Amino acid sequence: MALAEGLQQIQAEQEYMRMRERAHRNTSESTNARVLWWALIEAGALLLMSVIQIVYLRNFFENKRASNRGV
């Protein structure tokens, strides 16, 4: 009887560990997906700010050059 009970206890422990691994895997995959989306949004924002700065500086120097010609 003790051997059968020990075997059942081991099987129950294995099932519990599988369930925990599944939960932790889901948490890990969810976190990885969030990190990926955050990195993509951050890269997009960086690219957008770079374009805005280029356009702003180009306009600034073109206006400055046009005002110097008029003098």
Short mmCIF file of N, CA, C and O in Angstrom, two decimals:
data_model
loop_
_atom_site.label_atom_id
_atom_site.label_comp_id
_atom_site.label_asym_id
_atom_site.label_seq_id
_atom_site.Cartn_x
_atom_site.Cartn_y
_atom_site.Cartn_z
N MET A 1 0.81 -1.20 0.00
CA MET A 1 0.00 0.00 0.00
C MET A 1 0.86 1.28 0.00
O MET A 1 0.53 2.23 -0.66
N ALA A 2 1.94 1.26 0.70
CA ALA A 2 2.79 2.44 0.80
C ALA A 2 3.43 2.77 -0.54
O ALA A 2 3.59 3.94 -0.88
N LEU A 3 3.75 1.74 -1.33
CA LEU A 3 4.35 1.97 -2.64
C LEU A 3 3.36 2.63 -3.59
O LEU A 3 3.70 3.58 -4.31
N ALA A 4 2.13 2.18 -3.59
CA ALA A 4 1.09 2.75 -4.45
C ALA A 4 0.80 4.20 -4.05
O ALA A 4 0.62 5.07 -4.90
N GLU A 5 0.75 4.45 -2.76
CA GLU A 5 0.51 5.83 -2.30
C GLU A 5 1.66 6.74 -2.68
O GLU A 5 1.45 7.89 -3.09
N GLY A 6 2.87 6.23 -2.57
CA GLY A 6 4.04 7.02 -2.95
C GLY A 6 4.02 7.34 -4.44
O GLY A 6 4.34 8.46 -4.86
N LEU A 7 3.63 6.34 -5.25
CA LEU A 7 3.54 6.55 -6.69
C LEU A 7 2.47 7.59 -7.03
O LEU A 7 2.70 8.46 -7.88
N GLN A 8 1.33 7.52 -6.37
CA GLN A 8 0.26 8.51 -6.60
C GLN A 8 0.72 9.91 -6.21
O GLN A 8 0.42 10.89 -6.88
N GLN A 9 1.46 9.98 -5.11
CA GLN A 9 1.95 11.28 -4.65
C GLN A 9 2.95 11.86 -5.67
O GLN A 9 2.92 13.05 -5.97
N ILE A 10 3.80 11.01 -6.21
CA ILE A 10 4.76 11.47 -7.23
C ILE A 10 4.03 11.93 -8.48
O ILE A 10 4.37 12.97 -9.06
N GLN A 11 3.02 11.19 -8.91
CA GLN A 11 2.24 11.59 -10.09
C GLN A 11 1.52 12.91 -9.86
O GLN A 11 1.48 13.76 -10.75
N ALA A 12 0.97 13.08 -8.67
CA ALA A 12 0.29 14.34 -8.35
C ALA A 12 1.29 15.50 -8.36
O ALA A 12 0.99 16.59 -8.87
N GLU A 13 2.48 15.25 -7.83
CA GLU A 13 3.51 16.30 -7.82
C GLU A 13 3.95 16.65 -9.23
O GLU A 13 4.14 17.83 -9.56
N GLN A 14 4.10 15.65 -10.09
CA GLN A 14 4.47 15.90 -11.47
C GLN A 14 3.39 16.72 -12.19
O GLN A 14 3.72 17.65 -12.94
N GLU A 15 2.15 16.38 -11.97
CA GLU A 15 1.06 17.13 -12.61
C GLU A 15 1.05 18.57 -12.12
O GLU A 15 0.83 19.51 -12.89
N TYR A 16 1.28 18.76 -10.82
CA TYR A 16 1.34 20.11 -10.26
C TYR A 16 2.48 20.90 -10.90
O TYR A 16 2.32 22.07 -11.26
N MET A 17 3.63 20.27 -11.07
CA MET A 17 4.77 20.94 -11.69
C MET A 17 4.49 21.28 -13.15
O MET A 17 4.89 22.34 -13.63
N ARG A 18 3.83 20.39 -13.87
CA ARG A 18 3.45 20.69 -15.26
C ARG A 18 2.51 21.89 -15.33
O ARG A 18 2.65 22.75 -16.20
N MET A 19 1.55 21.92 -14.40
CA MET A 19 0.60 23.04 -14.37
C MET A 19 1.34 24.35 -14.07
O MET A 19 1.10 25.37 -14.72
N ARG A 20 2.27 24.32 -13.13
CA ARG A 20 3.04 25.53 -12.81
C ARG A 20 3.90 25.96 -13.99
O ARG A 20 4.02 27.15 -14.28
N GLU A 21 4.51 24.99 -14.67
CA GLU A 21 5.34 25.32 -15.82
C GLU A 21 4.50 25.97 -16.91
O GLU A 21 4.92 26.96 -17.54
N ARG A 22 3.29 25.44 -17.14
CA ARG A 22 2.39 26.02 -18.14
C ARG A 22 2.05 27.47 -17.79
O ARG A 22 2.09 28.36 -18.65
N ALA A 23 1.73 27.70 -16.53
CA ALA A 23 1.39 29.06 -16.09
C ALA A 23 2.59 30.00 -16.25
O ALA A 23 2.45 31.13 -16.74
N HIS A 24 3.76 29.54 -15.87
CA HIS A 24 4.96 30.39 -15.98
C HIS A 24 5.33 30.62 -17.45
O HIS A 24 5.78 31.71 -17.80
N ARG A 25 5.13 29.62 -18.27
CA ARG A 25 5.41 29.80 -19.71
C ARG A 25 4.47 30.85 -20.30
O ARG A 25 4.89 31.71 -21.06
N ASN A 26 3.19 30.78 -19.95
CA ASN A 26 2.23 31.77 -20.45
C ASN A 26 2.60 33.18 -19.99
O ASN A 26 2.54 34.14 -20.77
N THR A 27 3.00 33.29 -18.73
CA THR A 27 3.42 34.60 -18.21
C THR A 27 4.65 35.10 -18.96
O THR A 27 4.72 36.28 -19.35
N SER A 28 5.60 34.23 -19.18
CA SER A 28 6.83 34.61 -19.88
C SER A 28 6.54 35.03 -21.32
O SER A 28 7.07 36.05 -21.80
N GLU A 29 5.71 34.28 -22.01
CA GLU A 29 5.38 34.63 -23.40
C GLU A 29 4.61 35.94 -23.47
O GLU A 29 4.84 36.75 -24.37
N SER A 30 3.72 36.17 -22.53
CA SER A 30 2.97 37.43 -22.49
C SER A 30 3.92 38.61 -22.25
O SER A 30 3.82 39.64 -22.92
N THR A 31 4.85 38.43 -21.32
CA THR A 31 5.81 39.50 -21.03
C THR A 31 6.69 39.77 -22.25
O THR A 31 6.96 40.93 -22.58
N ASN A 32 7.14 38.71 -22.90
CA ASN A 32 7.98 38.89 -24.10
C ASN A 32 7.22 39.63 -25.20
O ASN A 32 7.79 40.47 -25.89
N ALA A 33 5.94 39.33 -25.36
CA ALA A 33 5.14 40.02 -26.38
C ALA A 33 5.00 41.51 -26.03
O ALA A 33 5.12 42.37 -26.91
N ARG A 34 4.80 41.81 -24.77
CA ARG A 34 4.68 43.22 -24.36
C ARG A 34 5.99 43.97 -24.58
O ARG A 34 5.99 45.12 -25.02
N VAL A 35 7.11 43.32 -24.25
CA VAL A 35 8.41 43.95 -24.46
C VAL A 35 8.64 44.22 -25.94
O VAL A 35 9.14 45.29 -26.32
N LEU A 36 8.26 43.26 -26.79
CA LEU A 36 8.41 43.45 -28.23
C LEU A 36 7.60 44.64 -28.71
O LEU A 36 8.11 45.49 -29.43
N TRP A 37 6.33 44.72 -28.32
CA TRP A 37 5.48 45.83 -28.75
C TRP A 37 6.02 47.17 -28.23
O TRP A 37 6.01 48.18 -28.93
N TRP A 38 6.48 47.19 -26.98
CA TRP A 38 7.03 48.43 -26.42
C TRP A 38 8.26 48.86 -27.20
O TRP A 38 8.42 50.05 -27.49
N ALA A 39 9.13 47.92 -27.56
CA ALA A 39 10.33 48.25 -28.33
C ALA A 39 9.96 48.79 -29.71
O ALA A 39 10.59 49.74 -30.19
N LEU A 40 8.96 48.19 -30.34
CA LEU A 40 8.53 48.69 -31.66
C LEU A 40 7.94 50.09 -31.56
O LEU A 40 8.23 50.96 -32.39
N ILE A 41 7.14 50.34 -30.54
CA ILE A 41 6.56 51.68 -30.35
C ILE A 41 7.67 52.69 -30.06
O ILE A 41 7.67 53.81 -30.60
N GLU A 42 8.63 52.29 -29.24
CA GLU A 42 9.74 53.18 -28.91
C GLU A 42 10.58 53.50 -30.15
O GLU A 42 10.96 54.65 -30.37
N ALA A 43 10.83 52.49 -30.98
CA ALA A 43 11.60 52.71 -32.21
C ALA A 43 10.83 53.63 -33.16
O ALA A 43 11.41 54.51 -33.81
N GLY A 44 9.52 53.44 -33.26
CA GLY A 44 8.69 54.30 -34.10
C GLY A 44 8.71 55.74 -33.62
O GLY A 44 8.80 56.68 -34.42
N ALA A 45 8.61 55.92 -32.30
CA ALA A 45 8.65 57.28 -31.74
C ALA A 45 10.01 57.93 -32.00
O ALA A 45 10.08 59.12 -32.34
N LEU A 46 11.06 57.17 -31.87
CA LEU A 46 12.41 57.69 -32.13
C LEU A 46 12.55 58.10 -33.59
O LEU A 46 13.09 59.17 -33.89
N LEU A 47 12.06 57.28 -34.48
CA LEU A 47 12.12 57.59 -35.91
C LEU A 47 11.29 58.84 -36.22
O LEU A 47 11.75 59.72 -36.95
N LEU A 48 10.10 58.93 -35.66
CA LEU A 48 9.25 60.09 -35.88
C LEU A 48 9.92 61.37 -35.37
O LEU A 48 9.92 62.40 -36.06
N MET A 49 10.50 61.31 -34.17
CA MET A 49 11.17 62.50 -33.63
C MET A 49 12.37 62.89 -34.49
O MET A 49 12.63 64.08 -34.68
N SER A 50 13.09 61.93 -35.05
CA SER A 50 14.21 62.23 -35.92
C SER A 50 13.76 62.95 -37.18
O SER A 50 14.36 63.94 -37.60
N VAL A 51 12.68 62.46 -37.78
CA VAL A 51 12.14 63.10 -38.99
C VAL A 51 11.68 64.51 -38.68
O VAL A 51 11.95 65.45 -39.45
N ILE A 52 11.00 64.68 -37.56
CA ILE A 52 10.52 66.02 -37.18
C ILE A 52 11.71 66.97 -36.98
O ILE A 52 11.68 68.12 -37.44
N GLN A 53 12.77 66.51 -36.34
CA GLN A 53 13.94 67.36 -36.14
C GLN A 53 14.61 67.72 -37.46
O GLN A 53 15.02 68.87 -37.65
N ILE A 54 14.70 66.77 -38.36
CA ILE A 54 15.31 67.05 -39.67
C ILE A 54 14.51 68.09 -40.42
O ILE A 54 15.05 69.05 -40.97
N VAL A 55 13.19 67.92 -40.45
CA VAL A 55 12.33 68.88 -41.15
C VAL A 55 12.43 70.26 -40.50
O VAL A 55 12.56 71.28 -41.19
N TYR A 56 12.40 70.30 -39.18
CA TYR A 56 12.48 71.58 -38.47
C TYR A 56 13.81 72.29 -38.76
O TYR A 56 13.82 73.47 -39.08
N LEU A 57 14.92 71.55 -38.66
CA LEU A 57 16.22 72.17 -38.89
C LEU A 57 16.38 72.60 -40.35
O LEU A 57 16.96 73.66 -40.63
N ARG A 58 15.88 71.79 -41.26
CA ARG A 58 15.96 72.17 -42.68
C ARG A 58 15.20 73.47 -42.92
O ARG A 58 15.71 74.40 -43.57
N ASN A 59 14.00 73.56 -42.39
CA ASN A 59 13.21 74.80 -42.55
C ASN A 59 13.89 75.98 -41.86
O ASN A 59 13.89 77.09 -42.38
N PHE A 60 14.45 75.75 -40.70
CA PHE A 60 15.12 76.81 -39.96
C PHE A 60 16.27 77.40 -40.77
O PHE A 60 16.39 78.61 -40.92
N PHE A 61 17.12 76.52 -41.33
CA PHE A 61 18.27 77.03 -42.09
C PHE A 61 17.86 77.60 -43.44
O PHE A 61 18.51 78.52 -43.93
N GLU A 62 16.80 77.07 -44.06
CA GLU A 62 16.33 77.66 -45.32
C GLU A 62 15.78 79.06 -45.07
O GLU A 62 16.04 79.97 -45.85
N ASN A 63 15.05 79.24 -43.99
CA ASN A 63 14.51 80.57 -43.66
C ASN A 63 15.64 81.53 -43.32
O ASN A 63 15.60 82.71 -43.68
N LYS A 64 16.65 81.05 -42.64
CA LYS A 64 17.77 81.91 -42.27
C LYS A 64 18.54 82.33 -43.53
O LYS A 64 18.95 83.48 -43.68
N ARG A 65 18.73 81.38 -44.46
CA ARG A 65 19.43 81.69 -45.71
C ARG A 65 18.61 82.69 -46.54
O ARG A 65 19.15 83.63 -47.12
N ALA A 66 17.28 82.54 -46.57
CA ALA A 66 16.43 83.46 -47.34
C ALA A 66 16.45 84.85 -46.73
O ALA A 66 16.46 85.85 -47.45
N SER A 67 16.51 84.94 -45.40
CA SER A 67 16.54 86.26 -44.78
C SER A 67 17.91 86.93 -44.97
O SER A 67 17.99 88.16 -45.05
N ASN A 68 18.98 86.15 -45.09
CA ASN A 68 20.30 86.73 -45.33
C ASN A 68 20.43 87.24 -46.76
O ASN A 68 21.17 88.18 -47.02
N ARG A 69 19.76 86.65 -47.71
CA ARG A 69 19.81 87.12 -49.10
C ARG A 69 19.13 88.47 -49.25
O ARG A 69 19.52 89.27 -50.08
N GLY A 70 18.11 88.68 -48.47
CA GLY A 70 17.37 89.93 -48.57
C GLY A 70 18.13 91.12 -48.01
O GLY A 70 17.82 92.25 -48.29
N VAL A 71 19.18 90.87 -47.25
CA VAL A 71 19.92 91.97 -46.62
C VAL A 71 20.88 92.61 -47.56
O VAL A 71 21.40 92.26 -48.49
#
